[in-house]
Amino acid sequence: MITRYFTLDGESSAKYGIAMQGPPSFSAPKPKITKVSVSGRSGDLIFAEDAFENIQGILRCFILHGQSYDTIADANIWLAKTGYRKLTFDGDDLAYRLACVTNVTGCAVRMYYLDPFEIELDCKPQRYLNSGDVQMVFSVSGTFDCPAYSGLPLLRIYGTSGTVTINGKTITLLSISTYVDVDCELQDAYKENVNCNGNISCTDFPRLRHGQNNITISSGIASVVMTPRWFTI
């Protein structure tokens, strides 16, 4: 029998004597849609967003033999941390998810017993590729390939003025000192802890697409460092 473990924010379940009974289970992502009912008209109008709802996951686990009460207590604290956490699995070196532990069910834990229990998760719909965390540097205009479904990149733009256009979506630097970070997922611009939304102009933040992507860099921009953050669904 192969013992399977998982990690949350880089900390392995093996540290707490928790192993998985088998592969994790995740629901399929559903597109975000809005239905509008029009009086006197049969059927609804459907407006689809280019986005997906969160998915639900279940990890079926057990406690390994011989764990102390202190270790089990520490495991409960570890699992109880709130917010999205980076979730990885042994044997999957290609991707990770962002998950929040919402419940731990059936955990009647007693020392020296293999007590099965379930960890319930609320996850972002994206399955992020590790390759999407590798930075790409552009000093001139060009093209690049996105191997995944999509991506909402993090950009560090060096320069004081000028424009960066990705797939027809333009970011204009109005008044920047040295560089600015632009998070296309959060639709936010900042430098360290200083808000810089008033120092750029962008009506529609860039989104990467599967296949070939285009980036155009104007004069005044020294370079663009992109963390593509591409993902599959």
PDB file of C-alpha atoms in Angstrom:
ATOM      1  CA  MET A   1       0.000   0.000   0.000  1.00  0.00           C
ATOM      2  CA  ILE A   2       1.327   3.420  -0.982  1.00  0.00           C
ATOM      3  CA  THR A   3       1.076   6.006   1.796  1.00  0.00           C
ATOM      4  CA  ARG A   4      -0.130   9.333   0.392  1.00  0.00           C
ATOM      5  CA  TYR A   5       0.383  12.701   2.032  1.00  0.00           C
ATOM      6  CA  PHE A   6      -0.636  16.276   1.300  1.00  0.00           C
ATOM      7  CA  THR A   7       0.795  19.670   2.214  1.00  0.00           C
ATOM      8  CA  LEU A   8      -0.806  22.948   3.268  1.00  0.00           C
ATOM      9  CA  ASP A   9       1.411  25.998   2.758  1.00  0.00           C
ATOM     10  CA  GLY A  10       4.413  23.711   2.447  1.00  0.00           C
ATOM     11  CA  GLU A  11       3.816  21.759   5.671  1.00  0.00           C
ATOM     12  CA  SER A  12       3.260  18.037   5.159  1.00  0.00           C
ATOM     13  CA  SER A  13       0.479  16.026   6.766  1.00  0.00           C
ATOM     14  CA  ALA A  14       3.166  13.399   7.503  1.00  0.00           C
ATOM     15  CA  LYS A  15       4.417  15.678  10.298  1.00  0.00           C
ATOM     16  CA  TYR A  16       1.098  15.104  12.076  1.00  0.00           C
ATOM     17  CA  GLY A  17       0.722  11.406  11.262  1.00  0.00           C
ATOM     18  CA  ILE A  18      -2.094  12.051   8.779  1.00  0.00           C
ATOM     19  CA  ALA A  19      -2.202  10.025   5.560  1.00  0.00           C
ATOM     20  CA  MET A  20      -4.708   9.864   2.724  1.00  0.00           C
ATOM     21  CA  GLN A  21      -6.702   6.718   1.982  1.00  0.00           C
ATOM     22  CA  GLY A  22      -6.664   7.458  -1.736  1.00  0.00           C
ATOM     23  CA  PRO A  23      -6.702  10.245  -4.325  1.00  0.00           C
ATOM     24  CA  PRO A  24      -8.543  13.484  -3.425  1.00  0.00           C
ATOM     25  CA  SER A  25     -12.026  14.142  -4.753  1.00  0.00           C
ATOM     26  CA  PHE A  26     -13.049  17.493  -6.278  1.00  0.00           C
ATOM     27  CA  SER A  27     -16.309  18.685  -7.803  1.00  0.00           C
ATOM     28  CA  ALA A  28     -16.305  20.088 -11.343  1.00  0.00           C
ATOM     29  CA  PRO A  29     -16.144  23.894 -11.695  1.00  0.00           C
ATOM     30  CA  LYS A  30     -19.354  25.605 -12.759  1.00  0.00           C
ATOM     31  CA  PRO A  31     -19.345  28.769 -14.903  1.00  0.00           C
ATOM     32  CA  LYS A  32     -20.684  31.876 -13.198  1.00  0.00           C
ATOM     33  CA  ILE A  33     -23.951  32.842 -14.866  1.00  0.00           C
ATOM     34  CA  THR A  34     -26.746  35.326 -14.163  1.00  0.00           C
ATOM     35  CA  LYS A  35     -30.319  34.530 -15.145  1.00  0.00           C
ATOM     36  CA  VAL A  36     -32.771  37.350 -15.810  1.00  0.00           C
ATOM     37  CA  SER A  37     -36.494  36.682 -16.079  1.00  0.00           C
ATOM     38  CA  VAL A  38     -38.341  39.039 -18.439  1.00  0.00           C
ATOM     39  CA  SER A  39     -42.046  39.585 -17.847  1.00  0.00           C
ATOM     40  CA  GLY A  40     -44.173  38.194 -20.663  1.00  0.00           C
ATOM     41  CA  ARG A  41     -41.313  36.268 -22.182  1.00  0.00           C
ATOM     42  CA  SER A  42     -40.791  32.516 -22.002  1.00  0.00           C
ATOM     43  CA  GLY A  43     -37.484  31.370 -20.611  1.00  0.00           C
ATOM     44  CA  ASP A  44     -34.694  33.350 -18.975  1.00  0.00           C
ATOM     45  CA  LEU A  45     -31.932  35.477 -20.378  1.00  0.00           C
ATOM     46  CA  ILE A  46     -28.552  34.004 -19.470  1.00  0.00           C
ATOM     47  CA  PHE A  47     -25.457  36.157 -19.035  1.00  0.00           C
ATOM     48  CA  ALA A  48     -22.235  34.172 -18.663  1.00  0.00           C
ATOM     49  CA  GLU A  49     -19.125  35.578 -17.026  1.00  0.00           C
ATOM     50  CA  ASP A  50     -15.629  34.529 -17.989  1.00  0.00           C
ATOM     51  CA  ALA A  51     -15.227  33.030 -14.526  1.00  0.00           C
ATOM     52  CA  PHE A  52     -16.048  29.956 -12.446  1.00  0.00           C
ATOM     53  CA  GLU A  53     -17.522  29.291  -9.016  1.00  0.00           C
ATOM     54  CA  ASN A  54     -15.504  27.709  -6.206  1.00  0.00           C
ATOM     55  CA  ILE A  55     -15.322  23.939  -6.100  1.00  0.00           C
ATOM     56  CA  GLN A  56     -15.633  21.523  -3.178  1.00  0.00           C
ATOM     57  CA  GLY A  57     -13.061  18.913  -2.265  1.00  0.00           C
ATOM     58  CA  ILE A  58     -12.797  15.967   0.107  1.00  0.00           C
ATOM     59  CA  LEU A  59      -9.650  14.355   1.475  1.00  0.00           C
ATOM     60  CA  ARG A  60     -10.334  10.944   2.992  1.00  0.00           C
ATOM     61  CA  CYS A  61      -7.661  10.433   5.621  1.00  0.00           C
ATOM     62  CA  PHE A  62      -6.611   8.368   8.617  1.00  0.00           C
ATOM     63  CA  ILE A  63      -4.282   8.723  11.587  1.00  0.00           C
ATOM     64  CA  LEU A  64      -1.160   6.599  11.429  1.00  0.00           C
ATOM     65  CA  HIS A  65      -0.320   4.212  14.292  1.00  0.00           C
ATOM     66  CA  GLY A  66       1.345   5.506  17.399  1.00  0.00           C
ATOM     67  CA  GLN A  67       0.648   9.227  17.279  1.00  0.00           C
ATOM     68  CA  SER A  68       0.793  11.047  20.606  1.00  0.00           C
ATOM     69  CA  TYR A  69      -2.071  13.168  21.889  1.00  0.00           C
ATOM     70  CA  ASP A  70       0.135  16.249  21.545  1.00  0.00           C
ATOM     71  CA  THR A  71       0.745  15.507  17.856  1.00  0.00           C
ATOM     72  CA  ILE A  72      -2.965  15.025  17.247  1.00  0.00           C
ATOM     73  CA  ALA A  73      -3.761  18.259  19.076  1.00  0.00           C
ATOM     74  CA  ASP A  74      -1.201  20.061  16.918  1.00  0.00           C
ATOM     75  CA  ALA A  75      -2.812  18.529  13.826  1.00  0.00           C
ATOM     76  CA  ASN A  76      -6.182  19.952  14.822  1.00  0.00           C
ATOM     77  CA  ILE A  77      -4.631  23.414  15.185  1.00  0.00           C
ATOM     78  CA  TRP A  78      -2.889  23.022  11.808  1.00  0.00           C
ATOM     79  CA  LEU A  79      -6.123  22.088  10.052  1.00  0.00           C
ATOM     80  CA  ALA A  80      -8.114  24.833  11.790  1.00  0.00           C
ATOM     81  CA  LYS A  81      -6.145  27.701  10.209  1.00  0.00           C
ATOM     82  CA  THR A  82      -8.442  29.901   8.141  1.00  0.00           C
ATOM     83  CA  GLY A  83      -8.163  31.408   4.665  1.00  0.00           C
ATOM     84  CA  TYR A  84      -6.873  30.047   1.377  1.00  0.00           C
ATOM     85  CA  ARG A  85      -3.774  27.883   1.667  1.00  0.00           C
ATOM     86  CA  LYS A  86      -1.561  26.295  -0.957  1.00  0.00           C
ATOM     87  CA  LEU A  87      -2.563  22.627  -1.273  1.00  0.00           C
ATOM     88  CA  THR A  88      -0.274  20.064  -2.905  1.00  0.00           C
ATOM     89  CA  PHE A  89      -0.202  16.282  -3.107  1.00  0.00           C
ATOM     90  CA  ASP A  90       2.584  13.718  -3.144  1.00  0.00           C
ATOM     91  CA  GLY A  91       3.177  12.555  -6.676  1.00  0.00           C
ATOM     92  CA  ASP A  92       1.840  15.703  -8.333  1.00  0.00           C
ATOM     93  CA  ASP A  93       4.779  17.973  -9.073  1.00  0.00           C
ATOM     94  CA  LEU A  94       2.974  19.915 -11.794  1.00  0.00           C
ATOM     95  CA  ALA A  95       0.235  21.857 -10.018  1.00  0.00           C
ATOM     96  CA  TYR A  96      -1.383  23.040  -6.803  1.00  0.00           C
ATOM     97  CA  ARG A  97      -4.705  24.429  -5.584  1.00  0.00           C
ATOM     98  CA  LEU A  98      -5.695  27.227  -3.232  1.00  0.00           C
ATOM     99  CA  ALA A  99      -7.932  25.665  -0.606  1.00  0.00           C
ATOM    100  CA  CYS A 100      -9.655  26.524   2.647  1.00  0.00           C
ATOM    101  CA  VAL A 101     -10.393  23.788   5.202  1.00  0.00           C
ATOM    102  CA  THR A 102     -14.074  24.147   6.074  1.00  0.00           C
ATOM    103  CA  ASN A 103     -14.718  21.043   8.165  1.00  0.00           C
ATOM    104  CA  VAL A 104     -13.102  17.898   9.571  1.00  0.00           C
ATOM    105  CA  THR A 105     -15.752  15.185   9.949  1.00  0.00           C
ATOM    106  CA  GLY A 106     -15.838  11.891  11.790  1.00  0.00           C
ATOM    107  CA  CYS A 107     -12.525  12.497  13.540  1.00  0.00           C
ATOM    108  CA  ALA A 108     -12.910  10.253  16.603  1.00  0.00           C
ATOM    109  CA  VAL A 109      -9.172  10.180  17.244  1.00  0.00           C
ATOM    110  CA  ARG A 110      -7.679   7.746  19.727  1.00  0.00           C
ATOM    111  CA  MET A 111      -4.032   6.927  20.143  1.00  0.00           C
ATOM    112  CA  TYR A 112      -2.721   3.810  18.343  1.00  0.00           C
ATOM    113  CA  TYR A 113      -5.831   3.416  16.145  1.00  0.00           C
ATOM    114  CA  LEU A 114      -6.347   3.996  12.436  1.00  0.00           C
ATOM    115  CA  ASP A 115      -9.365   6.257  12.653  1.00  0.00           C
ATOM    116  CA  PRO A 116     -10.665   7.371   9.242  1.00  0.00           C
ATOM    117  CA  PHE A 117     -12.004  10.891   8.831  1.00  0.00           C
ATOM    118  CA  GLU A 118     -12.708  13.405   6.079  1.00  0.00           C
ATOM    119  CA  ILE A 119     -11.318  16.887   5.481  1.00  0.00           C
ATOM    120  CA  GLU A 120     -13.757  19.102   3.589  1.00  0.00           C
ATOM    121  CA  LEU A 121     -12.342  21.871   1.406  1.00  0.00           C
ATOM    122  CA  ASP A 122     -13.595  24.995  -0.323  1.00  0.00           C
ATOM    123  CA  CYS A 123     -11.218  25.642  -3.231  1.00  0.00           C
ATOM    124  CA  LYS A 124     -10.711  28.202  -5.922  1.00  0.00           C
ATOM    125  CA  PRO A 125     -11.662  26.587  -9.239  1.00  0.00           C
ATOM    126  CA  GLN A 126      -8.180  26.954 -10.719  1.00  0.00           C
ATOM    127  CA  ARG A 127      -5.613  24.177 -10.740  1.00  0.00           C
ATOM    128  CA  TYR A 128      -2.502  26.356 -10.859  1.00  0.00           C
ATOM    129  CA  LEU A 129       0.519  25.054 -12.766  1.00  0.00           C
ATOM    130  CA  ASN A 130       3.868  25.340 -11.004  1.00  0.00           C
ATOM    131  CA  SER A 131       5.349  26.546 -14.285  1.00  0.00           C
ATOM    132  CA  GLY A 132       3.043  29.569 -13.975  1.00  0.00           C
ATOM    133  CA  ASP A 133       5.015  30.728 -10.929  1.00  0.00           C
ATOM    134  CA  VAL A 134       8.213  31.019 -12.978  1.00  0.00           C
ATOM    135  CA  GLN A 135       8.910  34.634 -13.928  1.00  0.00           C
ATOM    136  CA  MET A 136       9.240  35.737 -17.551  1.00  0.00           C
ATOM    137  CA  VAL A 137      11.184  38.893 -18.450  1.00  0.00           C
ATOM    138  CA  PHE A 138      10.370  41.089 -21.484  1.00  0.00           C
ATOM    139  CA  SER A 139      12.410  44.104 -22.564  1.00  0.00           C
ATOM    140  CA  VAL A 140      10.993  44.281 -26.103  1.00  0.00           C
ATOM    141  CA  SER A 141       7.654  43.482 -27.727  1.00  0.00           C
ATOM    142  CA  GLY A 142       7.028  39.885 -28.761  1.00  0.00           C
ATOM    143  CA  THR A 143       4.935  36.748 -28.361  1.00  0.00           C
ATOM    144  CA  PHE A 144       4.848  33.879 -25.882  1.00  0.00           C
ATOM    145  CA  ASP A 145       2.832  30.699 -25.433  1.00  0.00           C
ATOM    146  CA  CYS A 146       0.443  29.893 -22.602  1.00  0.00           C
ATOM    147  CA  PRO A 147       0.229  26.091 -22.177  1.00  0.00           C
ATOM    148  CA  ALA A 148      -2.846  26.208 -19.958  1.00  0.00           C
ATOM    149  CA  TYR A 149      -6.477  27.280 -20.031  1.00  0.00           C
ATOM    150  CA  SER A 150      -5.828  30.871 -18.973  1.00  0.00           C
ATOM    151  CA  GLY A 151      -3.906  33.104 -16.584  1.00  0.00           C
ATOM    152  CA  LEU A 152      -4.277  36.386 -14.696  1.00  0.00           C
ATOM    153  CA  PRO A 153      -0.669  37.536 -14.441  1.00  0.00           C
ATOM    154  CA  LEU A 154       1.233  39.512 -11.867  1.00  0.00           C
ATOM    155  CA  LEU A 155       3.297  42.184 -13.648  1.00  0.00           C
ATOM    156  CA  ARG A 156       6.210  44.218 -12.370  1.00  0.00           C
ATOM    157  CA  ILE A 157       6.648  47.072 -14.822  1.00  0.00           C
ATOM    158  CA  TYR A 158       9.940  48.994 -14.716  1.00  0.00           C
ATOM    159  CA  GLY A 159       9.754  52.531 -16.066  1.00  0.00           C
ATOM    160  CA  THR A 160       8.321  55.947 -15.331  1.00  0.00           C
ATOM    161  CA  SER A 161       5.804  56.312 -18.180  1.00  0.00           C
ATOM    162  CA  GLY A 162       4.571  54.488 -21.268  1.00  0.00           C
ATOM    163  CA  THR A 163       2.295  51.553 -22.006  1.00  0.00           C
ATOM    164  CA  VAL A 164       2.265  47.766 -21.797  1.00  0.00           C
ATOM    165  CA  THR A 165      -0.305  45.971 -23.952  1.00  0.00           C
ATOM    166  CA  ILE A 166      -1.061  42.263 -23.587  1.00  0.00           C
ATOM    167  CA  ASN A 167      -3.569  40.705 -25.974  1.00  0.00           C
ATOM    168  CA  GLY A 168      -5.037  44.101 -26.764  1.00  0.00           C
ATOM    169  CA  LYS A 169      -5.471  45.187 -23.127  1.00  0.00           C
ATOM    170  CA  THR A 170      -3.351  48.225 -22.240  1.00  0.00           C
ATOM    171  CA  ILE A 171      -1.836  49.410 -18.970  1.00  0.00           C
ATOM    172  CA  THR A 172      -0.671  53.022 -19.051  1.00  0.00           C
ATOM    173  CA  LEU A 173       1.862  54.332 -16.541  1.00  0.00           C
ATOM    174  CA  LEU A 174       0.981  57.899 -15.583  1.00  0.00           C
ATOM    175  CA  SER A 175       3.462  58.757 -12.866  1.00  0.00           C
ATOM    176  CA  ILE A 176       5.691  55.979 -11.565  1.00  0.00           C
ATOM    177  CA  SER A 177       9.011  55.993  -9.747  1.00  0.00           C
ATOM    178  CA  THR A 178      11.210  53.075 -10.849  1.00  0.00           C
ATOM    179  CA  TYR A 179       8.539  50.348 -11.001  1.00  0.00           C
ATOM    180  CA  VAL A 180       4.978  49.345 -10.180  1.00  0.00           C
ATOM    181  CA  ASP A 181       3.379  45.949  -9.504  1.00  0.00           C
ATOM    182  CA  VAL A 182       0.088  45.272 -11.286  1.00  0.00           C
ATOM    183  CA  ASP A 183      -1.988  42.298 -10.114  1.00  0.00           C
ATOM    184  CA  CYS A 184      -4.393  41.437 -12.922  1.00  0.00           C
ATOM    185  CA  GLU A 185      -6.396  39.035 -10.735  1.00  0.00           C
ATOM    186  CA  LEU A 186      -6.980  41.538  -7.925  1.00  0.00           C
ATOM    187  CA  GLN A 187      -7.083  44.435 -10.430  1.00  0.00           C
ATOM    188  CA  ASP A 188      -4.749  46.337  -8.172  1.00  0.00           C
ATOM    189  CA  ALA A 189      -1.551  48.384  -8.604  1.00  0.00           C
ATOM    190  CA  TYR A 190       0.968  48.927  -5.815  1.00  0.00           C
ATOM    191  CA  LYS A 191       4.623  49.386  -4.924  1.00  0.00           C
ATOM    192  CA  GLU A 192       5.594  47.557  -1.760  1.00  0.00           C
ATOM    193  CA  ASN A 193       2.784  48.623   0.630  1.00  0.00           C
ATOM    194  CA  VAL A 194       1.795  51.796  -1.233  1.00  0.00           C
ATOM    195  CA  ASN A 195      -1.370  51.869  -3.354  1.00  0.00           C
ATOM    196  CA  CYS A 196      -0.613  53.014  -6.915  1.00  0.00           C
ATOM    197  CA  ASN A 197      -4.021  52.669  -8.569  1.00  0.00           C
ATOM    198  CA  GLY A 198      -4.029  56.410  -9.202  1.00  0.00           C
ATOM    199  CA  ASN A 199      -0.668  56.177 -10.965  1.00  0.00           C
ATOM    200  CA  ILE A 200      -1.810  53.894 -13.777  1.00  0.00           C
ATOM    201  CA  SER A 201      -4.714  53.778 -16.221  1.00  0.00           C
ATOM    202  CA  CYS A 202      -6.321  50.460 -17.199  1.00  0.00           C
ATOM    203  CA  THR A 203      -9.965  49.913 -18.179  1.00  0.00           C
ATOM    204  CA  ASP A 204      -9.634  46.149 -18.683  1.00  0.00           C
ATOM    205  CA  PHE A 205      -6.802  44.200 -17.087  1.00  0.00           C
ATOM    206  CA  PRO A 206      -4.879  41.750 -19.296  1.00  0.00           C
ATOM    207  CA  ARG A 207      -5.711  38.057 -19.325  1.00  0.00           C
ATOM    208  CA  LEU A 208      -3.583  35.321 -20.825  1.00  0.00           C
ATOM    209  CA  ARG A 209      -5.207  32.830 -23.186  1.00  0.00           C
ATOM    210  CA  HIS A 210      -4.335  29.325 -24.258  1.00  0.00           C
ATOM    211  CA  GLY A 211      -1.825  29.342 -27.106  1.00  0.00           C
ATOM    212  CA  GLN A 212      -0.035  32.394 -28.470  1.00  0.00           C
ATOM    213  CA  ASN A 213      -0.127  35.683 -26.559  1.00  0.00           C
ATOM    214  CA  ASN A 214       1.165  39.094 -27.601  1.00  0.00           C
ATOM    215  CA  ILE A 215       2.947  41.719 -25.512  1.00  0.00           C
ATOM    216  CA  THR A 216       3.759  45.222 -26.760  1.00  0.00           C
ATOM    217  CA  ILE A 217       6.093  47.491 -24.793  1.00  0.00           C
ATOM    218  CA  SER A 218       6.321  51.199 -25.602  1.00  0.00           C
ATOM    219  CA  SER A 219       9.206  53.580 -25.124  1.00  0.00           C
ATOM    220  CA  GLY A 220       9.601  54.632 -21.510  1.00  0.00           C
ATOM    221  CA  ILE A 221       9.214  51.026 -20.296  1.00  0.00           C
ATOM    222  CA  ALA A 222      12.548  49.414 -19.427  1.00  0.00           C
ATOM    223  CA  SER A 223      11.230  45.890 -18.866  1.00  0.00           C
ATOM    224  CA  VAL A 224       8.275  43.826 -17.704  1.00  0.00           C
ATOM    225  CA  VAL A 225       8.662  40.910 -15.282  1.00  0.00           C
ATOM    226  CA  MET A 226       5.627  38.647 -15.579  1.00  0.00           C
ATOM    227  CA  THR A 227       4.529  35.869 -13.243  1.00  0.00           C
ATOM    228  CA  PRO A 228       1.957  34.289 -15.587  1.00  0.00           C
ATOM    229  CA  ARG A 229       0.007  32.273 -12.980  1.00  0.00           C
ATOM    230  CA  TRP A 230      -1.569  30.144 -15.691  1.00  0.00           C
ATOM    231  CA  PHE A 231      -3.974  27.439 -14.675  1.00  0.00           C
ATOM    232  CA  THR A 232      -6.234  24.660 -15.849  1.00  0.00           C
ATOM    233  CA  ILE A 233      -9.826  24.018 -14.805  1.00  0.00           C
TER     234      ILE A 233
END
